[in-house]
Short mmCIF file of C-alpha atoms in Angstrom, two decimals:
data_model
loop_
_atom_site.label_atom_id
_atom_site.label_comp_id
_atom_site.label_asym_id
_atom_site.label_seq_id
_atom_site.Cartn_x
_atom_site.Cartn_y
_atom_site.Cartn_z
CA MET A 774 -19.29 -39.09 -11.78
CA THR A 775 -21.02 -36.11 -10.22
CA GLU A 776 -19.51 -33.90 -7.54
CA ALA A 777 -21.01 -34.18 -4.07
CA SER A 778 -22.93 -31.00 -3.32
CA PRO A 779 -23.48 -29.67 0.23
CA PRO A 780 -26.88 -30.42 1.74
CA GLU A 781 -29.52 -27.84 0.93
CA GLY A 782 -29.65 -24.99 3.44
CA SER A 783 -26.21 -25.67 4.89
CA VAL A 784 -23.97 -22.67 5.63
CA PRO A 785 -20.13 -22.72 5.42
CA LEU A 786 -18.55 -22.86 8.87
CA ASP A 787 -16.61 -19.58 8.53
CA LYS A 788 -19.74 -17.76 7.42
CA LEU A 789 -21.70 -19.26 10.30
CA TYR A 790 -18.94 -18.18 12.69
CA LEU A 791 -19.00 -14.65 11.29
CA GLU A 792 -22.79 -14.43 11.51
CA THR A 793 -22.80 -15.61 15.15
CA THR A 794 -19.96 -13.26 16.09
CA PHE A 795 -21.57 -10.30 14.36
CA LYS A 796 -24.92 -11.00 16.06
CA ASN A 797 -23.15 -10.90 19.45
CA TRP A 798 -21.33 -7.73 18.48
CA ASP A 799 -24.62 -6.10 17.49
CA LYS A 800 -25.63 -6.18 21.17
CA MET A 801 -22.49 -4.33 22.32
CA GLU A 802 -22.64 -0.62 23.10
CA PHE A 803 -19.77 1.81 23.56
CA ASP A 804 -19.97 5.28 25.05
CA LYS A 805 -17.18 7.49 23.69
CA ASN A 806 -17.56 9.83 26.70
CA SER A 807 -15.95 7.07 28.78
CA LEU A 808 -12.62 7.99 27.10
CA GLY A 809 -12.39 11.40 28.71
CA PRO A 810 -11.85 14.02 29.99
CA GLY A 811 -8.57 13.06 31.64
CA PHE A 812 -5.43 11.59 30.10
CA PHE A 813 -5.59 8.19 31.78
CA LYS A 814 -9.20 7.63 30.77
CA ILE A 815 -7.93 7.37 27.19
CA PHE A 816 -6.51 3.97 28.07
CA LYS A 817 -10.03 2.68 28.63
CA ILE A 818 -9.86 2.04 24.90
CA VAL A 819 -7.85 -1.13 25.73
CA PRO A 820 -10.65 -3.05 27.52
CA ALA A 821 -13.07 -1.63 24.97
CA LEU A 822 -10.99 -3.05 22.10
CA ILE A 823 -10.86 -6.45 23.75
CA HIS A 824 -14.38 -6.77 25.16
CA ASN A 825 -16.43 -4.34 23.12
CA PRO A 826 -15.25 -4.44 19.48
CA GLY A 827 -18.84 -4.26 18.20
CA GLY A 828 -19.56 -1.00 20.02
CA ILE A 829 -16.34 0.66 18.82
CA SER A 830 -16.88 -0.54 15.24
CA ARG A 831 -20.39 0.88 15.05
CA MET A 832 -19.22 4.15 16.59
CA MET A 833 -16.61 4.44 13.83
CA LEU A 834 -19.43 4.68 11.33
CA GLN A 835 -21.30 7.37 13.23
CA GLY A 836 -19.55 10.57 12.21
CA ASP A 837 -17.53 12.03 15.10
CA ILE A 838 -14.60 9.66 15.38
CA SER A 839 -11.90 12.10 16.51
CA THR A 840 -12.06 10.92 20.17
CA VAL A 841 -11.46 7.30 19.21
CA ILE A 842 -8.73 8.23 16.71
CA PHE A 843 -6.96 10.26 19.41
CA ALA A 844 -7.33 7.50 22.00
CA LEU A 845 -5.97 4.83 19.64
CA LEU A 846 -3.08 7.06 18.59
CA VAL A 847 -2.11 7.81 22.19
CA LEU A 848 -2.43 4.13 23.14
CA SER A 849 -0.32 3.04 20.15
CA PHE A 850 2.36 5.66 20.72
CA CYS A 851 2.69 5.04 24.47
CA SER A 852 2.72 1.24 24.18
CA LEU A 853 5.15 1.23 21.28
CA ALA A 854 7.36 3.73 23.12
CA LEU A 855 7.38 1.45 26.16
CA TYR A 856 8.31 -1.54 24.02
CA GLY A 857 10.92 0.62 22.28
CA ALA A 858 12.41 1.55 25.65
CA ILE A 859 12.76 -2.15 26.45
CA ILE A 860 14.54 -2.63 23.10
CA GLY A 861 16.83 0.26 24.12
CA PHE A 862 17.79 -1.46 27.38
CA PHE A 863 20.13 -3.57 25.26
CA GLY A 864 22.26 -0.54 24.40
CA GLY A 865 21.58 1.21 27.73
CA GLY A 866 22.03 4.93 28.55
CA HIS A 867 20.54 7.39 26.10
CA GLN A 868 19.74 4.54 23.66
CA ILE A 869 16.70 3.78 25.86
CA PHE A 870 15.20 7.19 25.02
CA PHE A 871 16.28 6.96 21.37
CA ALA A 872 14.70 3.52 20.97
CA ALA A 873 11.55 4.68 22.79
CA LEU A 874 11.15 7.29 20.06
CA LYS A 875 12.42 5.25 17.12
CA PHE A 876 10.16 2.24 17.59
CA PRO A 877 6.81 4.13 17.48
CA LEU A 878 8.24 6.14 14.58
CA ALA A 879 9.03 2.93 12.71
CA ILE A 880 5.65 1.25 13.26
CA LEU A 881 3.36 4.28 13.02
CA GLY A 882 5.49 5.72 10.19
CA SER A 883 5.11 2.48 8.21
CA LEU A 884 1.39 2.57 8.89
CA PHE A 885 1.10 6.11 7.53
CA ILE A 886 3.28 5.26 4.53
CA CYS A 887 1.07 2.26 3.72
CA LEU A 888 -2.22 4.09 4.41
CA PRO A 889 -2.77 5.30 0.80
CA THR A 890 -2.31 1.78 -0.61
CA PHE A 891 -4.73 0.40 2.02
CA TYR A 892 -7.30 3.00 1.03
CA VAL A 893 -6.89 2.36 -2.70
CA PHE A 894 -6.99 -1.44 -2.31
CA ASN A 895 -10.16 -1.25 -0.23
CA SER A 896 -11.87 1.20 -2.53
CA LEU A 897 -11.12 -1.01 -5.52
CA ALA A 898 -12.42 -4.05 -3.63
CA GLY A 899 -15.75 -2.27 -3.20
CA SER A 900 -15.46 -0.91 0.34
CA LEU A 901 -17.97 1.80 1.23
CA LEU A 902 -15.77 3.38 3.91
CA ASN A 903 -14.34 6.86 3.44
CA PHE A 904 -10.71 7.86 3.95
CA SER A 905 -10.99 8.81 7.65
CA GLN A 906 -12.80 5.56 8.47
CA ILE A 907 -10.12 3.59 6.64
CA MET A 908 -7.47 5.50 8.60
CA LEU A 909 -9.22 4.73 11.88
CA SER A 910 -9.35 1.05 10.92
CA LEU A 911 -5.57 1.07 10.62
CA PHE A 912 -5.28 2.66 14.05
CA VAL A 913 -7.36 -0.25 15.33
CA LEU A 914 -4.67 -2.54 13.89
CA SER A 915 -1.91 -0.57 15.60
CA GLY A 916 -3.99 -0.56 18.82
CA PHE A 917 -4.31 -4.34 18.81
CA MET A 918 -0.63 -4.69 17.98
CA SER A 919 0.30 -2.42 20.89
CA VAL A 920 -1.81 -4.49 23.29
CA PHE A 921 -0.03 -7.69 22.22
CA LEU A 922 3.40 -6.05 22.40
CA ILE A 923 2.69 -4.87 25.94
CA GLY A 924 1.73 -8.44 26.77
CA PHE A 925 5.10 -9.63 25.45
CA ALA A 926 7.01 -6.77 27.14
CA PRO A 927 8.00 -8.51 30.44
CA VAL A 928 9.34 -11.55 28.54
CA VAL A 929 11.27 -9.36 26.15
CA TRP A 930 12.67 -7.24 29.02
CA PHE A 931 13.87 -10.38 30.80
CA PHE A 932 15.68 -11.61 27.67
CA THR A 933 17.10 -8.13 26.99
CA ILE A 934 18.81 -7.84 30.37
CA SER A 935 20.06 -11.42 30.32
CA THR A 936 21.35 -11.69 26.71
CA GLY A 937 24.53 -10.23 25.26
CA THR A 938 24.20 -11.15 21.57
CA ALA A 939 22.83 -8.43 19.28
CA VAL A 940 21.98 -10.87 16.47
CA PHE A 941 19.91 -13.07 18.80
CA MET A 942 18.10 -10.07 20.25
CA THR A 943 17.33 -8.68 16.78
CA LEU A 944 15.89 -12.02 15.69
CA PHE A 945 14.00 -12.32 18.97
CA HIS A 946 12.42 -8.87 18.54
CA MET A 947 11.56 -9.66 14.94
CA VAL A 948 9.74 -12.83 15.98
CA VAL A 949 7.88 -11.07 18.82
CA ILE A 950 6.83 -8.14 16.61
CA LEU A 951 5.80 -10.45 13.77
CA LEU A 952 3.76 -12.62 16.18
CA SER A 953 2.07 -9.51 17.57
CA PHE A 954 1.29 -8.39 14.05
CA ILE A 955 -0.17 -11.80 13.12
CA PHE A 956 -2.34 -11.94 16.28
CA ALA A 957 -3.41 -8.32 15.83
CA SER A 958 -4.22 -8.94 12.17
CA ARG A 959 -6.56 -11.76 13.07
CA TYR A 960 -8.66 -9.49 15.35
CA PHE A 961 -8.31 -6.58 12.99
CA ARG A 962 -9.64 -8.60 10.03
CA LEU A 963 -12.66 -9.68 12.06
CA MET A 964 -13.38 -6.15 13.22
CA PHE A 965 -12.79 -4.73 9.75
CA SER A 966 -15.23 -7.28 8.29
CA TYR A 967 -17.81 -6.17 10.83
CA ILE A 968 -17.26 -2.49 10.00
CA GLN A 969 -17.64 -3.23 6.28
CA TYR A 970 -20.75 -5.31 6.98
CA LYS A 971 -22.27 -2.50 9.02
CA ALA A 972 -21.35 0.03 6.33
CA GLY A 973 -23.66 -1.88 4.01
CA ARG A 974 -21.39 -4.35 2.32
CA GLU A 975 -22.32 -8.00 2.37
CA HIS A 976 -18.81 -9.37 2.17
CA SER A 977 -15.69 -8.02 3.80
CA ALA A 978 -12.94 -6.31 1.80
CA ASP A 979 -11.31 -8.70 -0.60
CA ASP A 980 -9.03 -10.90 1.50
CA LYS A 981 -6.45 -11.16 -1.27
CA PHE A 982 -6.08 -7.39 -1.25
CA LEU A 983 -5.77 -7.39 2.53
CA THR A 984 -3.13 -10.13 2.45
CA LEU A 985 -1.17 -8.28 -0.23
CA TRP A 986 -1.35 -5.12 1.83
CA GLN A 987 -0.13 -6.96 4.94
CA ILE A 988 2.89 -8.26 2.99
CA ILE A 989 3.65 -4.71 1.81
CA PHE A 990 3.30 -3.42 5.39
CA VAL A 991 5.71 -6.05 6.79
CA PHE A 992 8.21 -5.24 4.03
CA VAL A 993 8.03 -1.48 4.72
CA SER A 994 8.22 -1.99 8.51
CA CYS A 995 11.35 -4.16 8.16
CA GLN A 996 13.01 -1.53 5.97
CA MET A 997 11.91 1.25 8.35
CA ALA A 998 13.32 -0.64 11.35
CA TYR A 999 16.58 -1.26 9.47
CA TYR A 1000 16.79 2.41 8.52
CA LEU A 1001 16.07 3.79 12.01
CA LYS A 1002 18.00 1.06 13.85
CA PRO A 1003 16.22 1.04 17.24
CA LEU A 1004 18.46 -1.78 18.52
CA MET A 1005 21.67 0.15 18.03
CA GLY A 1006 24.27 -0.48 20.73
CA ASP A 1007 25.72 3.02 20.47
CA GLY A 1008 25.61 6.07 18.21
CA PRO A 1009 23.47 9.10 17.36
CA PHE A 1010 19.67 9.13 16.99
CA TYR A 1011 19.82 9.27 13.20
CA THR A 1012 22.80 7.90 11.30
CA GLY A 1013 21.47 8.60 7.77
CA GLU A 1014 23.10 5.36 6.68
CA ARG A 1015 21.40 3.77 3.66
CA GLY A 1016 20.84 0.02 3.38
CA ILE A 1017 18.34 -2.72 2.76
CA PHE A 1018 17.11 -5.04 5.48
CA PHE A 1019 18.11 -8.18 3.52
CA GLU A 1020 21.69 -7.19 4.38
CA PHE A 1021 21.04 -8.14 8.00
CA PHE A 1022 20.32 -11.74 6.97
CA SER A 1023 23.14 -11.94 4.42
CA ASN A 1024 25.60 -10.59 7.02
CA MET A 1025 24.31 -13.07 9.58
CA ILE A 1026 24.74 -15.98 7.15
CA SER A 1027 28.22 -14.85 6.03
CA ARG A 1028 29.35 -14.59 9.67
CA GLY A 1029 28.00 -18.08 10.30
CA MET B 1365 -13.67 13.34 -3.15
CA ILE B 1366 -12.93 12.88 -6.84
CA VAL B 1367 -10.38 10.15 -6.04
CA ASP B 1368 -13.03 8.40 -3.93
CA SER B 1369 -15.55 8.26 -6.77
CA LEU B 1370 -12.79 7.49 -9.27
CA LEU B 1371 -12.03 4.25 -7.46
CA LYS B 1372 -15.52 3.29 -6.33
CA LYS B 1373 -17.83 4.38 -9.16
CA PRO B 1374 -16.30 3.59 -12.56
CA ALA B 1375 -19.71 3.84 -14.25
CA GLU B 1376 -19.88 7.56 -13.45
CA TYR B 1377 -17.02 8.17 -15.86
CA CYS B 1378 -17.98 5.81 -18.62
CA GLU B 1379 -21.74 6.08 -19.05
CA LYS B 1380 -23.27 7.33 -22.28
CA THR B 1381 -24.51 10.60 -20.82
CA GLY B 1382 -20.96 11.56 -19.95
CA GLY B 1383 -21.32 11.13 -16.20
CA ARG B 1384 -21.06 13.68 -13.43
CA HIS B 1385 -17.34 14.38 -13.55
CA GLY B 1386 -15.67 16.09 -16.48
CA THR B 1387 -12.60 15.38 -18.54
CA ILE B 1388 -10.81 18.33 -16.91
CA HIS B 1389 -11.13 16.63 -13.51
CA LEU B 1390 -9.63 13.46 -14.91
CA LEU B 1391 -6.80 15.37 -16.57
CA ALA B 1392 -6.05 17.19 -13.30
CA VAL B 1393 -6.02 13.91 -11.34
CA THR B 1394 -3.79 12.23 -13.93
CA ILE B 1395 -1.25 15.07 -13.96
CA ALA B 1396 -1.20 15.51 -10.16
CA THR B 1397 -0.94 11.82 -9.29
CA SER B 1398 1.63 10.95 -11.98
CA PHE B 1399 3.68 13.97 -10.90
CA ALA B 1400 3.54 12.77 -7.27
CA TYR B 1401 4.69 9.29 -8.27
CA GLY B 1402 7.43 10.78 -10.46
CA ILE B 1403 8.71 12.83 -7.52
CA SER B 1404 8.97 9.66 -5.43
CA THR B 1405 11.03 7.91 -8.12
CA GLY B 1406 13.24 10.95 -8.68
CA SER B 1407 14.05 11.21 -4.98
CA TYR B 1408 16.53 8.33 -5.32
CA LEU B 1409 19.03 10.63 -7.00
CA ALA B 1410 17.53 13.82 -5.48
CA GLY B 1411 18.38 17.31 -6.77
CA GLU B 1412 16.95 18.30 -10.14
CA GLN B 1413 15.95 14.71 -10.84
CA ILE B 1414 13.04 15.04 -8.37
CA TRP B 1415 10.92 17.54 -10.27
CA LEU B 1416 12.19 16.37 -13.63
CA ALA B 1417 11.06 12.81 -12.94
CA GLY B 1418 7.67 14.18 -11.88
CA LEU B 1419 7.38 16.06 -15.15
CA LYS B 1420 8.56 13.07 -17.18
CA MET B 1421 6.05 10.78 -15.49
CA SER B 1422 3.16 13.14 -16.34
CA ILE B 1423 4.36 13.37 -19.95
CA LEU B 1424 4.74 9.59 -20.08
CA PHE B 1425 1.15 8.88 -19.10
CA LEU B 1426 -0.52 11.66 -21.08
CA GLY B 1427 1.74 11.11 -24.10
CA THR B 1428 1.05 7.38 -24.16
CA PHE B 1429 -2.67 8.06 -23.91
CA LEU B 1430 -2.66 10.55 -26.78
CA ILE B 1431 -0.48 8.39 -29.05
CA GLY B 1432 -2.52 5.26 -28.39
CA PHE B 1433 -6.00 6.80 -28.49
CA PRO B 1434 -6.54 6.98 -32.31
CA LEU B 1435 -5.82 3.26 -32.70
CA PHE B 1436 -8.01 2.48 -29.70
CA TYR B 1437 -10.83 4.53 -31.20
CA ILE B 1438 -10.66 2.49 -34.43
CA PHE B 1439 -10.89 -0.73 -32.42
CA ALA B 1440 -13.81 0.73 -30.45
CA GLU B 1441 -15.64 1.65 -33.65
CA LEU B 1442 -15.21 -1.91 -34.86
CA THR B 1443 -16.47 -3.43 -31.61
CA ILE B 1444 -18.77 -1.36 -29.38
CA GLN B 1445 -19.49 1.76 -31.52
CA THR B 1446 -19.49 4.63 -29.08
CA ARG B 1447 -19.15 8.40 -29.38
CA ILE B 1448 -15.57 9.63 -29.52
CA HIS B 1449 -15.76 12.02 -26.57
CA ASN B 1450 -17.28 9.35 -24.32
CA LEU B 1451 -14.55 6.93 -25.31
CA PHE B 1452 -11.94 9.64 -24.77
CA LYS B 1453 -13.22 10.20 -21.26
CA ALA B 1454 -13.50 6.50 -20.47
CA SER B 1455 -9.94 5.80 -21.60
CA LEU B 1456 -8.62 8.85 -19.76
CA TYR B 1457 -10.43 7.47 -16.72
CA SER B 1458 -8.39 4.27 -17.02
CA ILE B 1459 -5.17 6.31 -17.08
CA ALA B 1460 -6.34 8.34 -14.07
CA VAL B 1461 -7.01 5.13 -12.08
CA THR B 1462 -3.56 3.82 -13.02
CA THR B 1463 -1.80 6.98 -11.89
CA THR B 1464 -3.91 7.16 -8.69
CA CYS B 1465 -2.81 3.64 -7.79
CA LEU B 1466 0.79 4.63 -8.47
CA ALA B 1467 0.40 7.73 -6.30
CA ALA B 1468 -0.84 5.48 -3.48
CA PHE B 1469 2.50 3.65 -3.71
CA ALA B 1470 4.43 6.94 -3.87
CA PRO B 1471 5.10 7.17 -0.07
CA ILE B 1472 6.51 3.61 -0.06
CA ASN B 1473 8.53 4.35 -3.17
CA PHE B 1474 9.80 7.60 -1.69
CA PHE B 1475 10.85 5.89 1.53
CA LEU B 1476 12.66 3.12 -0.37
CA SER B 1477 14.37 5.71 -2.57
CA ILE B 1478 15.75 7.67 0.37
CA SER B 1479 16.75 4.62 2.43
CA LEU B 1480 18.23 2.20 -0.12
CA PRO B 1481 21.96 2.39 -0.76
CA PHE B 1482 23.54 3.73 -3.97
CA SER B 1483 24.64 0.57 -5.69
CA TYR B 1484 24.09 -1.10 -9.02
CA HIS B 1485 22.27 -3.96 -7.28
CA THR B 1486 19.82 -1.56 -5.59
CA TYR B 1487 19.37 0.39 -8.80
CA LEU B 1488 18.27 -2.78 -10.60
CA PHE B 1489 16.00 -3.71 -7.70
CA LEU B 1490 14.35 -0.28 -7.78
CA VAL B 1491 13.86 -0.35 -11.55
CA LEU B 1492 12.20 -3.78 -11.39
CA PHE B 1493 10.10 -2.72 -8.39
CA MET B 1494 8.85 0.33 -10.26
CA VAL B 1495 8.15 -1.63 -13.45
CA LEU B 1496 6.15 -4.10 -11.34
CA LEU B 1497 4.18 -1.28 -9.71
CA ILE B 1498 3.39 0.32 -13.05
CA ALA B 1499 2.33 -3.04 -14.51
CA LEU B 1500 0.10 -3.76 -11.49
CA SER B 1501 -1.46 -0.29 -11.59
CA GLY B 1502 -1.96 -0.60 -15.35
CA ILE B 1503 -3.84 -3.86 -14.86
CA ILE B 1504 -6.05 -2.23 -12.20
CA GLY B 1505 -6.72 0.66 -14.61
CA VAL B 1506 -7.77 -1.79 -17.32
CA VAL B 1507 -10.04 -3.71 -14.92
CA GLN B 1508 -11.73 -0.46 -13.86
CA LEU B 1509 -12.14 0.54 -17.52
CA TYR B 1510 -13.84 -2.80 -18.16
CA ARG B 1511 -16.16 -2.25 -15.18
CA GLY B 1512 -17.02 1.22 -16.43
CA LEU B 1513 -17.53 0.31 -20.07
CA ARG B 1514 -19.90 -2.53 -19.16
CA THR B 1515 -22.58 0.13 -18.77
CA MET B 1516 -21.89 1.46 -22.27
CA ALA B 1517 -21.48 -1.76 -24.24
CA LEU B 1518 -24.24 -4.27 -24.74
CA ASP B 1519 -22.08 -6.96 -26.32
CA LYS B 1520 -19.82 -8.28 -23.56
CA HIS B 1521 -17.79 -10.39 -25.98
CA ALA B 1522 -16.96 -7.33 -28.09
CA LEU B 1523 -16.07 -5.41 -24.95
CA VAL B 1524 -13.57 -8.06 -23.86
CA LYS B 1525 -11.92 -7.84 -27.30
CA LEU B 1526 -11.72 -4.07 -26.98
CA ILE B 1527 -10.20 -4.26 -23.52
CA ILE B 1528 -7.56 -6.73 -24.73
CA ALA B 1529 -6.77 -4.36 -27.60
CA TRP B 1530 -6.48 -1.46 -25.14
CA PHE B 1531 -4.21 -3.46 -22.88
CA PHE B 1532 -1.77 -4.29 -25.65
CA ILE B 1533 -1.84 -0.88 -27.37
CA TYR B 1534 -1.39 1.08 -24.17
CA HIS B 1535 1.22 -1.16 -22.56
CA PHE B 1536 3.25 -1.52 -25.74
CA ILE B 1537 3.42 2.23 -26.30
CA GLY B 1538 3.75 2.97 -22.57
CA GLY B 1539 6.71 0.62 -22.21
CA GLN B 1540 8.62 2.25 -25.05
CA MET B 1541 7.64 5.77 -23.89
CA GLY B 1542 9.00 4.91 -20.45
CA TRP B 1543 12.20 3.67 -22.03
CA LEU B 1544 12.51 6.87 -24.05
CA LEU B 1545 11.90 9.27 -21.15
CA ARG B 1546 13.36 7.11 -18.38
CA PRO B 1547 11.57 8.77 -15.49
CA PHE B 1548 12.57 6.03 -13.07
CA VAL B 1549 15.88 6.44 -11.32
CA GLY B 1550 18.28 7.30 -14.12
CA SER B 1551 20.91 4.95 -15.48
CA SER B 1552 23.86 3.67 -13.47
CA ALA B 1553 25.84 6.53 -15.00
CA ASP B 1554 23.67 8.93 -13.00
CA ILE B 1555 24.69 7.25 -9.76
CA ARG B 1556 28.23 8.33 -10.57
CA GLY B 1557 27.05 11.92 -10.84
CA ASN B 1558 26.25 12.46 -14.51
CA PHE B 1559 22.92 14.00 -15.30
CA SER B 1560 20.90 14.03 -18.48
CA ILE B 1561 17.34 14.81 -19.46
CA TRP B 1562 17.23 12.77 -22.66
CA ARG B 1563 19.69 9.94 -23.07
CA ASN B 1564 20.83 8.18 -26.25
CA LEU B 1565 18.23 5.87 -27.72
CA GLU B 1566 19.30 2.26 -27.76
CA GLY B 1567 17.44 -1.06 -27.51
CA ASN B 1568 13.97 -1.15 -26.03
CA ILE B 1569 12.18 -1.63 -22.72
CA TYR B 1570 11.66 -5.37 -23.09
CA GLU B 1571 15.33 -6.08 -23.74
CA ALA B 1572 16.15 -3.90 -20.73
CA ILE B 1573 13.80 -5.77 -18.37
CA ILE B 1574 15.22 -9.13 -19.42
CA ASN B 1575 18.79 -7.83 -19.01
CA ALA B 1576 18.03 -6.29 -15.59
CA THR B 1577 16.46 -9.56 -14.38
CA LYS B 1578 19.47 -11.53 -15.64
CA ARG B 1579 21.92 -9.17 -13.92
CA ILE B 1580 20.07 -9.13 -10.60
CA LEU B 1581 19.92 -12.94 -10.63
CA LEU B 1582 23.63 -13.15 -11.48
CA ILE B 1583 24.54 -10.76 -8.65
CA THR B 1584 22.28 -12.51 -6.11
CA PHE B 1585 23.23 -16.12 -6.87
#
């Protein structure tokens, strides 16, 4: 019995989807001067990320990327700080300011910690991007994640002010952050494939490497969040208390 | 720049002409990256262990390379027949890739070392995590060596045999060298405050990995 082969000339659906998307993105243009001068103009990166990914991606390959890096960093920090402040509403008082600082520290810190592995994985998978372009790609991920978190913010705020259980709120935040990461990853992967394609590589970075890296990033972020404790009811900014994030689940199970 | 070409252009280090980058570059990368990874492992116990672990890790990788190279050269002579200095550079390249991968994990390792609690359970977890990282990086190093040597060897079948030989020689010696130097996090005795550079020799790495896995499973379940 012979295996059925696809009809001659047929193209796999995902490849066809990528080709169509990339053709549309080729028509997009982005002017980096639209991001400044002026602090608030930096936030124009948000509509650009959503509606003009092709333009931003191509600009990332054209040398001077400091404006976009700065804009994405500011966007990520401000959005994560806002989400952090909402987390802090649970503890109230000075915990709002602590959480507003701790949450960006946890996410951006994890991103920086995982940056070398992302660079090495991509280089081994045959990526033609250099270190600063790889770094900017990760800021795109944090930018997308920030946008999704801001979208979730009103819902999270409503639950924060109307819920009294710390365990529920921790789980709720974990789900929201994980969902934001999953949604952001989907757009990030598409954009990253386009950047790689434009850099001269036929296929995107090896997906297995990217998936492995995402697992590492989630692991590090969970540990970072457990270490910094942004959802602390009371206490100083930094406790210095050591622990592993699995303890949260084992404690939850043992308490029933 | 050298790290960039190290990861992306294996042929530059393994071609017959000797390639663009020299052995000194590779030695410098190996020492610097293994030292950086060693520092991250030593930060669990902090103090003197930090720089000592860095030093031990550099000795581990270079020592394993030097001890294993003569045997590897004999295998190479029997399979792909290449000049000794080219083979020396190609195999050092594999070590440099391995240590570069480890150095990429160093920030994660450092963060885990400073945030995980001092307990026997965590100690076992860290040891297994580090063994896993070294094994993964070693495999990447071997794969890159294969990619690089493809330009030098005409007989692919012979090359595969050589790579398998390299894998076993290097990992067998490396495992025992690691057990001898113990540049990871120190034994559980260290957690209680004792400190030693060279501990008593007993058993071997493979027994230790099996025992650590058994213990961590017993504690968890």
